[in-house]
Amino acid sequence: MIVVNHLSKSFGDNLVLQDISTTIEQGEKVVIIGPSGSGKSTFLRCLNLLETPTAGRITFQGTEITDPKVDIDKVRRSMGMVFQHFNLFPNMTIRRNITLAPVRAKLMSQEEADETAKQLLERVGLADKADAYPAQLSGGQKQRIAIVRSLAMRPQVLLFDEPTSALDPEMVGEVLQVMKELAQEGMTMVVVTHEMGFAREVGTRILFMADGKILEENTPQALFDHPQHPRTQEFLSKVL
Amino acid sequence: MDFAQMYTAWKELLRAGTDLPWWQEQYVYFYQAFVEGGRWQRYLEGVGVTLMVTVCALLIGVVLGLLVATVRTAHDQQRPGRRNPVLGLCNALCQVYVTVIRGTPMMVQLLIMGFVIFSSSRDYTMVGALTLGINSGAYVAEIIRGGLMSLDPGQMEAGRSLGLNYVDTMRFIVVPQAFKAVLPALGNEFIMLLKDTALINVIGGKELVYAAQSIYNRTFEQMYPLLGVACIYLVMVMVLSWLQGKLERRLRQSDRR
């Protein structure tokens, strides 16, 4: 579904991603772990071109999205993204946060979008918040809304950039629960996270990144129980 | 004896060199500054012109400022590798405009516009309004650009990652939030603009200060006309700040809901 070929990204002289190649298949739940500054988030942001790669190619469903001529807005409509800091739009109600993009993209009429928003909000147990503003919600509620907002576009793949890192510990569970349900429904997911429990339980493949490279990739059992690379062993010994 | 008669009588005495009590002397000066010969109308006309020049300059300034800020922000937020050459040229022009306007005194700009560029025009007031508008545009542009740039980049990223295009993201997400953020600075700029209209006097604009000058040039008594004009400016600015405060409070309500 997503094919990454020799992807590199540098900010000035700082080489953040070095020659990364990997393939993400339909239905996979790829979890990316690694120490901070290893380029995990940059890699994720390259996938929907929030960062423009310095070199390399990314292909999504047969379209080479790194081609400058490609309509990136169209590509992004089928790639949802959930941010660490939620990035809900504080100037709109929750309903409008959710319905704005599908309506503007002419995927749905306002009525259809409202109905979709209602159903999705019910699923995450926040149906009563449709007319609230983001400032009135807790962090966990905001992140669940942010997930719903991406889902309203009916994306083919969801990218999660440390979705629980900005949350109070007691709110992490409710967000992970929503993500687990999505995973069970077969959504293709790429998740950057520090939640090792989630990685082990939900992930179908774990990528370990350090210094801008994928040092090791394997199934959760193999990677967590028998890490091969010394950096992986060192990292896991610190976080587990 | 009514006010007019008091004035005439005491003025005759003053002219004859009589030593009047302090308050009678002041009464004569006050009366001749504001009442004699319907002079208060001159101030009113001056206020009218000042307000008209302010509104004209404000409109020109806001339109120019929005245009320049849009071009410069759009230019700065282009994706690397997809630079638009036309936008690059517009951006360069905008930068020259902002640099020249912010780098020269308003008084010099007015003199150049009045006596060089529009030297054949008789409508000094409108030339003044145009100059003020062009001047204000440069500052408004920087204020708006600052507001657009200061918003959390995550808002733009969230909009774009949902597949909204650049214009939609700006229109629905960035601009409404930036507007709230720049309102205090914008209000300040408008207050400056209102007061700066006094400067168009130097190229012959007939605004409020001109009214005061034309009166004390005949009476040779400067204190009351100038104090009066100062009070009028003060009142206008206070009204403007009050309106600004009201608008800010209304916009802030969505944060507290």
PDB file of C-alpha atoms in Angstrom, chain A:
ATOM      1  CA  MET A   1       0.000   0.000   0.000  1.00  0.00           C
ATOM      2  CA  ILE A   2       2.786   2.421   0.944  1.00  0.00           C
ATOM      3  CA  VAL A   3       6.199   1.778  -0.597  1.00  0.00           C
ATOM      4  CA  VAL A   4       9.130   3.818   0.670  1.00  0.00           C
ATOM      5  CA  ASN A   5      12.266   3.775  -1.462  1.00  0.00           C
ATOM      6  CA  HIS A   6      15.612   5.162  -0.257  1.00  0.00           C
ATOM      7  CA  LEU A   7      13.965   8.005   1.649  1.00  0.00           C
ATOM      8  CA  SER A   8      16.303  10.663   3.053  1.00  0.00           C
ATOM      9  CA  LYS A   9      15.482  13.904   4.813  1.00  0.00           C
ATOM     10  CA  SER A  10      17.805  16.576   6.092  1.00  0.00           C
ATOM     11  CA  PHE A  11      17.136  19.891   7.792  1.00  0.00           C
ATOM     12  CA  GLY A  12      20.060  22.000   6.629  1.00  0.00           C
ATOM     13  CA  ASP A  13      23.187  20.020   7.483  1.00  0.00           C
ATOM     14  CA  ASN A  14      21.307  17.824   9.912  1.00  0.00           C
ATOM     15  CA  LEU A  15      20.592  14.460   8.301  1.00  0.00           C
ATOM     16  CA  VAL A  16      17.460  13.183  10.045  1.00  0.00           C
ATOM     17  CA  LEU A  17      16.526  10.239   7.859  1.00  0.00           C
ATOM     18  CA  GLN A  18      19.131   8.189   6.013  1.00  0.00           C
ATOM     19  CA  ASP A  19      18.155   5.993   3.128  1.00  0.00           C
ATOM     20  CA  ILE A  20      15.019   4.376   4.529  1.00  0.00           C
ATOM     21  CA  SER A  21      13.208   1.698   2.548  1.00  0.00           C
ATOM     22  CA  THR A  22      10.177  -0.243   3.700  1.00  0.00           C
ATOM     23  CA  THR A  23       6.775  -1.395   2.538  1.00  0.00           C
ATOM     24  CA  ILE A  24       3.516  -1.119   4.454  1.00  0.00           C
ATOM     25  CA  GLU A  25       0.827  -3.547   3.352  1.00  0.00           C
ATOM     26  CA  GLN A  26      -2.933  -3.152   3.520  1.00  0.00           C
ATOM     27  CA  GLY A  27      -4.232  -4.032   6.985  1.00  0.00           C
ATOM     28  CA  GLU A  28      -0.861  -3.906   8.671  1.00  0.00           C
ATOM     29  CA  LYS A  29      -0.389  -2.164  12.016  1.00  0.00           C
ATOM     30  CA  VAL A  30       3.151  -0.886  11.897  1.00  0.00           C
ATOM     31  CA  VAL A  31       4.467   0.525  15.165  1.00  0.00           C
ATOM     32  CA  ILE A  32       7.597   2.652  15.110  1.00  0.00           C
ATOM     33  CA  ILE A  33       9.620   2.857  18.303  1.00  0.00           C
ATOM     34  CA  GLY A  34      12.991   4.320  19.130  1.00  0.00           C
ATOM     35  CA  PRO A  35      14.787   6.953  21.213  1.00  0.00           C
ATOM     36  CA  SER A  36      13.826  10.629  20.792  1.00  0.00           C
ATOM     37  CA  GLY A  37      15.542  12.373  17.944  1.00  0.00           C
ATOM     38  CA  SER A  38      15.776   9.151  15.985  1.00  0.00           C
ATOM     39  CA  GLY A  39      13.595  10.490  13.158  1.00  0.00           C
ATOM     40  CA  LYS A  40      10.406   8.510  13.909  1.00  0.00           C
ATOM     41  CA  SER A  41       8.090  11.500  13.658  1.00  0.00           C
ATOM     42  CA  THR A  42       9.905  12.911  10.641  1.00  0.00           C
ATOM     43  CA  PHE A  43       9.506   9.570   8.893  1.00  0.00           C
ATOM     44  CA  LEU A  44       5.789   9.530   9.649  1.00  0.00           C
ATOM     45  CA  ARG A  45       5.376  13.134   8.494  1.00  0.00           C
ATOM     46  CA  CYS A  46       7.181  12.312   5.251  1.00  0.00           C
ATOM     47  CA  LEU A  47       4.537   9.691   4.505  1.00  0.00           C
ATOM     48  CA  ASN A  48       1.862  12.358   3.936  1.00  0.00           C
ATOM     49  CA  LEU A  49       4.369  14.965   2.833  1.00  0.00           C
ATOM     50  CA  LEU A  50       4.022  17.280   5.820  1.00  0.00           C
ATOM     51  CA  GLU A  51       7.793  17.125   5.442  1.00  0.00           C
ATOM     52  CA  THR A  52       9.155  17.107   1.923  1.00  0.00           C
ATOM     53  CA  PRO A  53      11.766  14.369   1.541  1.00  0.00           C
ATOM     54  CA  THR A  54      15.216  15.471   0.426  1.00  0.00           C
ATOM     55  CA  ALA A  55      15.692  12.321  -1.606  1.00  0.00           C
ATOM     56  CA  GLY A  56      13.896   9.072  -2.312  1.00  0.00           C
ATOM     57  CA  ARG A  57      10.433   8.093  -3.427  1.00  0.00           C
ATOM     58  CA  ILE A  58       7.188   7.261  -1.655  1.00  0.00           C
ATOM     59  CA  THR A  59       4.409   5.463  -3.484  1.00  0.00           C
ATOM     60  CA  PHE A  60       0.891   5.273  -2.070  1.00  0.00           C
ATOM     61  CA  GLN A  61      -1.600   2.957  -3.758  1.00  0.00           C
ATOM     62  CA  GLY A  62       0.386   3.091  -6.975  1.00  0.00           C
ATOM     63  CA  THR A  63       0.737   6.897  -7.041  1.00  0.00           C
ATOM     64  CA  GLU A  64       4.196   8.314  -6.582  1.00  0.00           C
ATOM     65  CA  ILE A  65       3.351  11.063  -4.084  1.00  0.00           C
ATOM     66  CA  THR A  66       6.864  12.508  -3.999  1.00  0.00           C
ATOM     67  CA  ASP A  67       6.328  13.629  -7.599  1.00  0.00           C
ATOM     68  CA  PRO A  68       5.922  17.448  -7.396  1.00  0.00           C
ATOM     69  CA  LYS A  69       3.077  17.323  -9.937  1.00  0.00           C
ATOM     70  CA  VAL A  70       0.855  15.068  -7.847  1.00  0.00           C
ATOM     71  CA  ASP A  71      -2.260  16.600  -6.208  1.00  0.00           C
ATOM     72  CA  ILE A  72      -1.181  16.154  -2.611  1.00  0.00           C
ATOM     73  CA  ASP A  73      -4.541  17.288  -1.180  1.00  0.00           C
ATOM     74  CA  LYS A  74      -6.235  14.378  -2.910  1.00  0.00           C
ATOM     75  CA  VAL A  75      -3.644  11.928  -1.562  1.00  0.00           C
ATOM     76  CA  ARG A  76      -3.982  13.301   1.964  1.00  0.00           C
ATOM     77  CA  ARG A  77      -7.754  12.749   1.899  1.00  0.00           C
ATOM     78  CA  SER A  78      -7.143   9.019   2.067  1.00  0.00           C
ATOM     79  CA  MET A  79      -4.358   9.302   4.667  1.00  0.00           C
ATOM     80  CA  GLY A  80      -5.586  10.379   8.079  1.00  0.00           C
ATOM     81  CA  MET A  81      -3.173  11.818  10.605  1.00  0.00           C
ATOM     82  CA  VAL A  82      -3.463  12.117  14.376  1.00  0.00           C
ATOM     83  CA  PHE A  83      -1.074  14.482  16.115  1.00  0.00           C
ATOM     84  CA  GLN A  84       0.591  14.491  19.496  1.00  0.00           C
ATOM     85  CA  HIS A  85      -1.016  17.825  20.366  1.00  0.00           C
ATOM     86  CA  PHE A  86      -4.417  16.949  18.842  1.00  0.00           C
ATOM     87  CA  ASN A  87      -4.494  20.145  16.756  1.00  0.00           C
ATOM     88  CA  LEU A  88      -8.253  20.486  16.933  1.00  0.00           C
ATOM     89  CA  PHE A  89      -9.457  23.804  15.541  1.00  0.00           C
ATOM     90  CA  PRO A  90     -10.303  25.898  18.609  1.00  0.00           C
ATOM     91  CA  ASN A  91     -12.458  28.336  16.644  1.00  0.00           C
ATOM     92  CA  MET A  92     -15.053  25.713  15.692  1.00  0.00           C
ATOM     93  CA  THR A  93     -17.440  23.372  17.415  1.00  0.00           C
ATOM     94  CA  ILE A  94     -16.563  19.693  17.528  1.00  0.00           C
ATOM     95  CA  ARG A  95     -19.152  18.959  14.853  1.00  0.00           C
ATOM     96  CA  ARG A  96     -17.614  21.495  12.503  1.00  0.00           C
ATOM     97  CA  ASN A  97     -14.117  20.222  13.309  1.00  0.00           C
ATOM     98  CA  ILE A  98     -15.247  16.835  12.049  1.00  0.00           C
ATOM     99  CA  THR A  99     -17.389  17.871   9.105  1.00  0.00           C
ATOM    100  CA  LEU A 100     -15.320  20.712   7.627  1.00  0.00           C
ATOM    101  CA  ALA A 101     -12.910  18.599   5.585  1.00  0.00           C
ATOM    102  CA  PRO A 102     -15.359  16.051   4.111  1.00  0.00           C
ATOM    103  CA  VAL A 103     -17.769  18.820   3.121  1.00  0.00           C
ATOM    104  CA  ARG A 104     -15.114  21.051   1.587  1.00  0.00           C
ATOM    105  CA  ALA A 105     -13.687  18.072  -0.298  1.00  0.00           C
ATOM    106  CA  LYS A 106     -17.223  17.442  -1.597  1.00  0.00           C
ATOM    107  CA  LEU A 107     -17.113  13.882  -0.303  1.00  0.00           C
ATOM    108  CA  MET A 108     -20.387  14.456   1.569  1.00  0.00           C
ATOM    109  CA  SER A 109     -23.134  17.008   1.886  1.00  0.00           C
ATOM    110  CA  GLN A 110     -23.347  18.857   5.191  1.00  0.00           C
ATOM    111  CA  GLU A 111     -26.259  16.623   6.272  1.00  0.00           C
ATOM    112  CA  GLU A 112     -24.369  13.424   5.459  1.00  0.00           C
ATOM    113  CA  ALA A 113     -21.297  14.739   7.227  1.00  0.00           C
ATOM    114  CA  ASP A 114     -23.340  15.679  10.297  1.00  0.00           C
ATOM    115  CA  GLU A 115     -24.803  12.186  10.349  1.00  0.00           C
ATOM    116  CA  THR A 116     -21.349  10.622   9.977  1.00  0.00           C
ATOM    117  CA  ALA A 117     -20.019  12.824  12.752  1.00  0.00           C
ATOM    118  CA  LYS A 118     -22.885  11.762  14.995  1.00  0.00           C
ATOM    119  CA  GLN A 119     -22.261   8.061  14.402  1.00  0.00           C
ATOM    120  CA  LEU A 120     -18.505   8.375  14.882  1.00  0.00           C
ATOM    121  CA  LEU A 121     -18.930  10.416  18.055  1.00  0.00           C
ATOM    122  CA  GLU A 122     -21.301   7.805  19.432  1.00  0.00           C
ATOM    123  CA  ARG A 123     -18.693   5.162  18.762  1.00  0.00           C
ATOM    124  CA  VAL A 124     -16.124   6.943  20.925  1.00  0.00           C
ATOM    125  CA  GLY A 125     -18.751   7.835  23.516  1.00  0.00           C
ATOM    126  CA  LEU A 126     -18.688  11.574  22.952  1.00  0.00           C
ATOM    127  CA  ALA A 127     -22.016  12.127  21.188  1.00  0.00           C
ATOM    128  CA  ASP A 128     -22.982  14.807  23.725  1.00  0.00           C
ATOM    129  CA  LYS A 129     -19.946  16.930  22.835  1.00  0.00           C
ATOM    130  CA  ALA A 130     -20.921  17.733  19.246  1.00  0.00           C
ATOM    131  CA  ASP A 131     -21.725  21.348  20.024  1.00  0.00           C
ATOM    132  CA  ALA A 132     -18.898  21.891  22.487  1.00  0.00           C
ATOM    133  CA  TYR A 133     -15.688  23.723  21.679  1.00  0.00           C
ATOM    134  CA  PRO A 134     -12.280  22.033  21.982  1.00  0.00           C
ATOM    135  CA  ALA A 135     -11.330  24.219  24.952  1.00  0.00           C
ATOM    136  CA  GLN A 136     -14.086  22.554  27.002  1.00  0.00           C
ATOM    137  CA  LEU A 137     -12.709  19.031  26.577  1.00  0.00           C
ATOM    138  CA  SER A 138     -10.067  17.031  28.401  1.00  0.00           C
ATOM    139  CA  GLY A 139      -6.947  15.860  26.602  1.00  0.00           C
ATOM    140  CA  GLY A 140      -8.232  12.337  26.163  1.00  0.00           C
ATOM    141  CA  GLN A 141     -11.517  13.594  24.769  1.00  0.00           C
ATOM    142  CA  LYS A 142      -9.683  15.914  22.379  1.00  0.00           C
ATOM    143  CA  GLN A 143      -7.548  13.099  21.053  1.00  0.00           C
ATOM    144  CA  ARG A 144     -10.542  10.834  20.549  1.00  0.00           C
ATOM    145  CA  ILE A 145     -12.215  13.672  18.635  1.00  0.00           C
ATOM    146  CA  ALA A 146      -9.045  14.110  16.571  1.00  0.00           C
ATOM    147  CA  ILE A 147      -9.206  10.420  15.632  1.00  0.00           C
ATOM    148  CA  VAL A 148     -12.867  10.798  14.706  1.00  0.00           C
ATOM    149  CA  ARG A 149     -12.006  13.843  12.612  1.00  0.00           C
ATOM    150  CA  SER A 150      -9.540  11.799  10.566  1.00  0.00           C
ATOM    151  CA  LEU A 151     -11.992   8.900  10.284  1.00  0.00           C
ATOM    152  CA  ALA A 152     -14.706  11.155   8.863  1.00  0.00           C
ATOM    153  CA  MET A 153     -12.669  11.319   5.651  1.00  0.00           C
ATOM    154  CA  ARG A 154     -12.865   7.496   5.409  1.00  0.00           C
ATOM    155  CA  PRO A 155      -9.098   7.181   5.010  1.00  0.00           C
ATOM    156  CA  GLN A 156      -7.286   4.087   3.733  1.00  0.00           C
ATOM    157  CA  VAL A 157      -4.551   4.465   6.310  1.00  0.00           C
ATOM    158  CA  LEU A 158      -4.175   6.299   9.609  1.00  0.00           C
ATOM    159  CA  LEU A 159      -0.899   7.818  10.772  1.00  0.00           C
ATOM    160  CA  PHE A 160      -0.489   8.371  14.518  1.00  0.00           C
ATOM    161  CA  ASP A 161       2.266  10.686  15.720  1.00  0.00           C
ATOM    162  CA  GLU A 162       2.765   9.920  19.433  1.00  0.00           C
ATOM    163  CA  PRO A 163      -0.985  10.138  20.079  1.00  0.00           C
ATOM    164  CA  THR A 164      -0.751   9.588  23.827  1.00  0.00           C
ATOM    165  CA  SER A 165       2.451  11.467  24.687  1.00  0.00           C
ATOM    166  CA  ALA A 166       0.709  14.720  25.612  1.00  0.00           C
ATOM    167  CA  LEU A 167      -1.957  13.044  27.767  1.00  0.00           C
ATOM    168  CA  ASP A 168      -2.294  12.622  31.504  1.00  0.00           C
ATOM    169  CA  PRO A 169      -1.645   8.968  32.406  1.00  0.00           C
ATOM    170  CA  GLU A 170      -5.285   8.333  33.322  1.00  0.00           C
ATOM    171  CA  MET A 171      -6.423   9.408  29.862  1.00  0.00           C
ATOM    172  CA  VAL A 172      -4.003   7.273  27.872  1.00  0.00           C
ATOM    173  CA  GLY A 173      -6.210   4.199  28.203  1.00  0.00           C
ATOM    174  CA  GLU A 174      -9.317   5.683  26.606  1.00  0.00           C
ATOM    175  CA  VAL A 175      -7.350   6.761  23.522  1.00  0.00           C
ATOM    176  CA  LEU A 176      -5.528   3.442  23.183  1.00  0.00           C
ATOM    177  CA  GLN A 177      -8.889   1.676  23.464  1.00  0.00           C
ATOM    178  CA  VAL A 178     -10.216   3.556  20.432  1.00  0.00           C
ATOM    179  CA  MET A 179      -7.048   2.736  18.507  1.00  0.00           C
ATOM    180  CA  LYS A 180      -7.320  -0.950  19.404  1.00  0.00           C
ATOM    181  CA  GLU A 181     -10.898  -1.055  18.143  1.00  0.00           C
ATOM    182  CA  LEU A 182      -9.798   0.531  14.880  1.00  0.00           C
ATOM    183  CA  ALA A 183      -7.028  -2.026  14.551  1.00  0.00           C
ATOM    184  CA  GLN A 184      -9.487  -4.869  15.086  1.00  0.00           C
ATOM    185  CA  GLU A 185     -11.683  -3.500  12.313  1.00  0.00           C
ATOM    186  CA  GLY A 186      -8.793  -3.890   9.917  1.00  0.00           C
ATOM    187  CA  MET A 187      -7.660  -0.275   9.543  1.00  0.00           C
ATOM    188  CA  THR A 188      -4.137   0.080   8.208  1.00  0.00           C
ATOM    189  CA  MET A 189      -2.188   1.988  10.843  1.00  0.00           C
ATOM    190  CA  VAL A 190       1.276   3.455  11.219  1.00  0.00           C
ATOM    191  CA  VAL A 191       1.884   4.439  14.831  1.00  0.00           C
ATOM    192  CA  VAL A 192       4.801   6.259  16.399  1.00  0.00           C
ATOM    193  CA  THR A 193       4.539   5.647  20.124  1.00  0.00           C
ATOM    194  CA  HIS A 194       6.295   5.086  23.424  1.00  0.00           C
ATOM    195  CA  GLU A 195       3.519   2.759  24.620  1.00  0.00           C
ATOM    196  CA  MET A 196       5.338  -0.571  24.472  1.00  0.00           C
ATOM    197  CA  GLY A 197       2.320  -2.469  25.758  1.00  0.00           C
ATOM    198  CA  PHE A 198       0.220  -1.157  22.885  1.00  0.00           C
ATOM    199  CA  ALA A 199       2.996  -1.925  20.381  1.00  0.00           C
ATOM    200  CA  ARG A 200       3.195  -5.512  21.556  1.00  0.00           C
ATOM    201  CA  GLU A 201      -0.532  -6.074  21.716  1.00  0.00           C
ATOM    202  CA  VAL A 202      -1.740  -4.326  18.564  1.00  0.00           C
ATOM    203  CA  GLY A 203       1.280  -4.107  16.270  1.00  0.00           C
ATOM    204  CA  THR A 204       1.760  -6.617  13.491  1.00  0.00           C
ATOM    205  CA  ARG A 205       5.261  -5.328  12.828  1.00  0.00           C
ATOM    206  CA  ILE A 206       7.612  -3.190  14.881  1.00  0.00           C
ATOM    207  CA  LEU A 207      10.200  -0.864  13.364  1.00  0.00           C
ATOM    208  CA  PHE A 208      13.033   0.175  15.636  1.00  0.00           C
ATOM    209  CA  MET A 209      14.563   3.463  14.521  1.00  0.00           C
ATOM    210  CA  ALA A 210      17.713   5.181  15.748  1.00  0.00           C
ATOM    211  CA  ASP A 211      19.922   7.860  14.195  1.00  0.00           C
ATOM    212  CA  GLY A 212      17.649   8.208  11.176  1.00  0.00           C
ATOM    213  CA  LYS A 213      17.754   4.555  10.187  1.00  0.00           C
ATOM    214  CA  ILE A 214      15.563   1.517  10.648  1.00  0.00           C
ATOM    215  CA  LEU A 215      17.933  -0.668  12.636  1.00  0.00           C
ATOM    216  CA  GLU A 216      15.606  -3.589  13.139  1.00  0.00           C
ATOM    217  CA  GLU A 217      12.143  -4.667  12.099  1.00  0.00           C
ATOM    218  CA  ASN A 218      10.276  -7.745  13.172  1.00  0.00           C
ATOM    219  CA  THR A 219       7.068  -9.081  14.679  1.00  0.00           C
ATOM    220  CA  PRO A 220       6.370  -7.789  18.200  1.00  0.00           C
ATOM    221  CA  GLN A 221       7.158 -11.139  19.854  1.00  0.00           C
ATOM    222  CA  ALA A 222      10.481 -11.524  18.096  1.00  0.00           C
ATOM    223  CA  LEU A 223      11.557  -7.922  18.512  1.00  0.00           C
ATOM    224  CA  PHE A 224      10.586  -7.499  22.157  1.00  0.00           C
ATOM    225  CA  ASP A 225      11.687 -10.953  23.299  1.00  0.00           C
ATOM    226  CA  HIS A 226      14.776 -11.438  21.167  1.00  0.00           C
ATOM    227  CA  PRO A 227      16.114  -8.090  19.985  1.00  0.00           C
ATOM    228  CA  GLN A 228      19.052  -8.617  17.627  1.00  0.00           C
ATOM    229  CA  HIS A 229      20.684  -5.221  17.279  1.00  0.00           C
ATOM    230  CA  PRO A 230      22.677  -3.940  20.306  1.00  0.00           C
ATOM    231  CA  ARG A 231      20.940  -0.540  20.076  1.00  0.00           C
ATOM    232  CA  THR A 232      17.547  -2.248  20.234  1.00  0.00           C
ATOM    233  CA  GLN A 233      18.627  -4.257  23.254  1.00  0.00           C
ATOM    234  CA  GLU A 234      19.906  -1.124  24.960  1.00  0.00           C
ATOM    235  CA  PHE A 235      16.724   0.815  24.207  1.00  0.00           C
ATOM    236  CA  LEU A 236      14.379  -1.946  25.312  1.00  0.00           C
ATOM    237  CA  SER A 237      16.307  -2.521  28.527  1.00  0.00           C
ATOM    238  CA  LYS A 238      15.695   1.118  29.384  1.00  0.00           C
ATOM    239  CA  VAL A 239      12.003   1.345  28.571  1.00  0.00           C
ATOM    240  CA  LEU A 240      10.669  -2.075  29.515  1.00  0.00           C
TER     241      LEU A 240
END
